[in-house]
XYZ file of C-alpha atoms in Angstrom:
234
model
C 106.344 129.017 115.633
C 108.096 130.472 112.580
C 108.729 126.966 111.268
C 105.082 126.002 111.761
C 103.863 129.095 109.922
C 106.384 128.486 107.135
C 105.098 124.954 106.572
C 101.467 126.128 106.583
C 102.295 128.862 104.069
C 104.053 126.243 101.915
C 100.870 124.114 101.978
C 98.740 127.054 100.873
C 101.170 128.042 98.104
C 101.321 124.430 96.906
C 97.545 124.261 96.676
C 97.375 127.566 94.796
C 100.407 126.822 92.607
C 99.087 123.459 91.413
C 95.588 124.921 91.137
C 94.177 122.016 93.120
C 90.435 122.185 93.591
C 88.019 120.066 95.588
C 86.254 119.424 92.295
C 89.193 117.294 91.132
C 88.631 114.726 93.857
C 84.850 114.995 93.433
C 85.221 114.239 89.719
C 87.276 111.113 90.420
C 84.657 109.950 92.924
C 81.802 110.557 90.468
C 83.544 108.479 87.790
C 84.129 105.613 90.224
C 80.507 105.656 91.426
C 78.780 106.097 88.050
C 76.242 103.277 87.593
C 76.285 103.646 83.810
C 80.061 103.336 83.627
C 80.163 100.512 86.152
C 77.654 98.575 84.035
C 80.052 98.871 81.109
C 82.907 97.741 83.344
C 81.084 94.493 84.104
C 81.472 93.470 80.441
C 85.213 93.094 80.844
C 86.824 89.918 82.245
C 87.613 89.571 85.936
C 90.428 91.631 87.401
C 92.598 88.520 87.711
C 92.060 87.573 84.054
C 92.907 91.099 82.905
C 96.014 90.976 85.069
C 97.136 87.649 83.568
C 96.640 88.928 80.018
C 98.525 92.168 80.592
C 101.411 90.403 82.342
C 101.606 88.060 79.361
C 101.698 91.029 76.990
C 104.418 92.612 79.112
C 106.351 89.314 79.131
C 106.324 89.324 82.910
C 104.334 86.182 83.708
C 106.496 85.122 86.670
C 104.613 87.632 88.831
C 102.176 85.952 91.230
C 98.549 87.074 91.346
C 96.374 86.934 94.435
C 92.783 88.121 94.813
C 91.693 89.670 98.090
C 87.919 90.165 98.157
C 88.106 91.689 101.635
C 90.011 94.699 100.277
C 89.165 97.355 97.703
C 92.829 98.156 97.131
C 95.075 96.661 94.468
C 98.856 96.889 94.785
C 102.114 95.331 93.688
C 104.163 93.805 96.516
C 107.729 94.022 95.255
C 109.192 91.985 98.129
C 106.964 89.048 97.169
C 106.776 89.823 93.441
C 103.018 89.577 93.768
C 100.065 91.634 92.597
C 97.329 91.776 95.199
C 93.983 92.465 93.547
C 91.196 93.946 95.631
C 87.487 93.641 94.899
C 86.824 96.669 92.693
C 84.022 96.781 90.117
C 84.277 100.452 89.121
C 85.017 101.521 85.547
C 88.539 102.433 86.661
C 89.316 98.808 87.556
C 90.842 97.969 84.151
C 93.367 100.782 84.311
C 94.001 100.139 88.019
C 94.950 96.503 87.373
C 97.154 97.524 84.444
C 98.738 100.190 86.653
C 99.865 97.494 89.103
C 101.103 95.298 86.253
C 103.318 98.170 85.132
C 104.719 98.497 88.648
C 105.825 94.869 88.386
C 107.983 95.791 85.363
C 109.708 98.746 87.003
C 113.250 98.648 88.366
C 113.169 96.341 91.390
C 115.981 98.194 93.158
C 114.055 101.476 93.035
C 110.826 99.751 94.094
C 112.486 98.079 97.080
C 114.256 101.301 98.026
C 110.886 103.077 98.016
C 109.366 100.530 100.419
C 112.358 100.412 102.782
C 112.986 104.167 102.780
C 109.299 104.926 103.434
C 109.411 102.740 106.563
C 112.700 104.321 107.682
C 111.159 107.744 107.151
C 108.173 106.970 109.403
C 110.377 105.373 112.045
C 112.768 108.335 112.008
C 109.893 110.785 112.551
C 108.611 108.710 115.468
C 112.027 108.447 117.129
C 112.969 112.137 116.880
C 109.470 113.155 118.039
C 109.733 110.994 121.170
C 113.283 112.148 121.898
C 112.266 115.778 121.483
C 109.111 115.512 123.608
C 111.066 113.970 126.486
C 113.936 116.457 126.070
C 116.469 113.759 125.276
C 118.051 115.982 122.642
C 118.812 119.712 122.598
C 116.881 122.213 120.511
C 119.871 122.673 118.211
C 120.022 118.928 117.628
C 116.277 118.907 117.011
C 116.748 121.608 114.370
C 119.325 119.445 112.619
C 116.887 116.524 112.829
C 114.240 118.704 111.174
C 116.545 119.479 108.244
C 117.370 115.794 107.877
C 113.642 115.023 107.941
C 113.063 117.626 105.227
C 115.778 116.049 103.075
C 114.199 112.626 103.562
C 110.829 113.992 102.397
C 112.411 115.312 99.201
C 114.050 111.964 98.486
C 110.882 110.000 99.260
C 108.750 112.283 97.106
C 111.176 112.133 94.168
C 111.280 108.327 94.185
C 107.564 107.707 94.746
C 106.506 110.414 92.307
C 108.730 108.908 89.626
C 107.307 105.416 90.141
C 103.651 106.453 90.299
C 103.732 109.052 87.535
C 105.485 106.567 85.248
C 102.908 103.859 86.032
C 99.933 106.194 85.588
C 101.190 107.642 82.311
C 102.015 104.237 80.789
C 98.791 102.683 82.072
C 96.730 105.120 80.009
C 98.238 103.971 76.714
C 98.409 100.264 77.564
C 94.767 100.378 78.707
C 93.747 102.105 75.499
C 95.545 99.458 73.455
C 93.923 96.651 75.494
C 90.413 98.064 75.091
C 90.806 98.729 71.371
C 92.031 95.188 70.661
C 89.211 93.447 72.553
C 85.528 93.110 71.732
C 83.991 93.162 75.193
C 82.248 96.511 74.580
C 80.886 98.409 71.583
C 82.887 100.947 69.600
C 80.983 103.817 71.215
C 81.642 102.408 74.700
C 85.332 101.983 73.872
C 85.618 105.625 72.849
C 83.767 106.733 75.971
C 85.934 104.668 78.346
C 89.193 105.736 76.696
C 88.219 109.406 76.942
C 87.271 108.957 80.603
C 90.655 107.388 81.337
C 92.400 110.323 79.641
C 90.388 112.802 81.720
C 91.003 110.838 84.922
C 94.737 110.724 84.261
C 94.958 114.479 83.725
C 93.404 115.027 87.130
C 94.879 111.933 88.784
C 98.562 112.558 88.124
C 98.423 116.130 89.386
C 96.251 115.205 92.375
C 98.452 112.269 93.372
C 101.614 114.394 93.312
C 99.788 117.040 95.332
C 98.820 114.455 97.961
C 102.409 113.178 98.131
C 103.761 116.692 98.700
C 101.081 117.468 101.283
C 101.942 114.301 103.211
C 105.590 115.364 103.216
C 104.675 118.820 104.530
C 102.364 117.307 107.165
C 105.279 115.247 108.506
C 107.363 118.410 108.748
C 104.455 120.208 110.395
C 104.084 117.441 112.987
C 107.725 117.665 113.981
C 107.648 121.473 113.935
C 104.773 121.340 116.442
C 106.745 118.863 118.561
C 109.719 121.268 118.527
C 107.429 124.108 119.603
C 106.160 121.996 122.500
C 109.766 121.162 123.310
C 110.592 124.873 123.683
C 107.610 125.413 125.997
C 108.766 122.524 128.203
C 112.295 123.880 128.580
């Protein structure tokens, strides 16, 4: 029970320490759903065309591009060296596509480690939870497993935070450069979009790191609850 309370307290302190407010996520949603901004977004080329142009600018044209209209998510698949582009028409789509292009230029070893380690992390949590619930390991061993799980969360957070923060920070400037050098929108619209991207990034980087840390703490909380159930079953 002490472990459970400790994790919950850590969640509360994290929320207070980072000054995370519900308004942050509401602001991001409002930007994405703004009809005025989305109308401006329609003036830009398709997501695939933007992706091709940015990859050319980054001298990384060997990356494959695939459109998936059944998904609203865009991501870079490092194992296939492919950018999967979802069907997104929001104003944030330009920076989102550029964000994934930047991922394709990051260190492939770190990117692959992130994917593999994330899967190992989830599998490890599943295995130790099952073993603990069925009393296949002692409480002392379970405690050691918890510390190992905590260490894995730190490693996973450090790697993923580095990759995403780097991509988000660089995407802001590359997007600004792309918008300024094209003539798809008026000067006033350019200034408005660029300012929106700056505002979104200020909120987005902090919010994303908060979500990553909360996910890590939730994993620890899950196993702490399993350990508590384990004690009750003994």
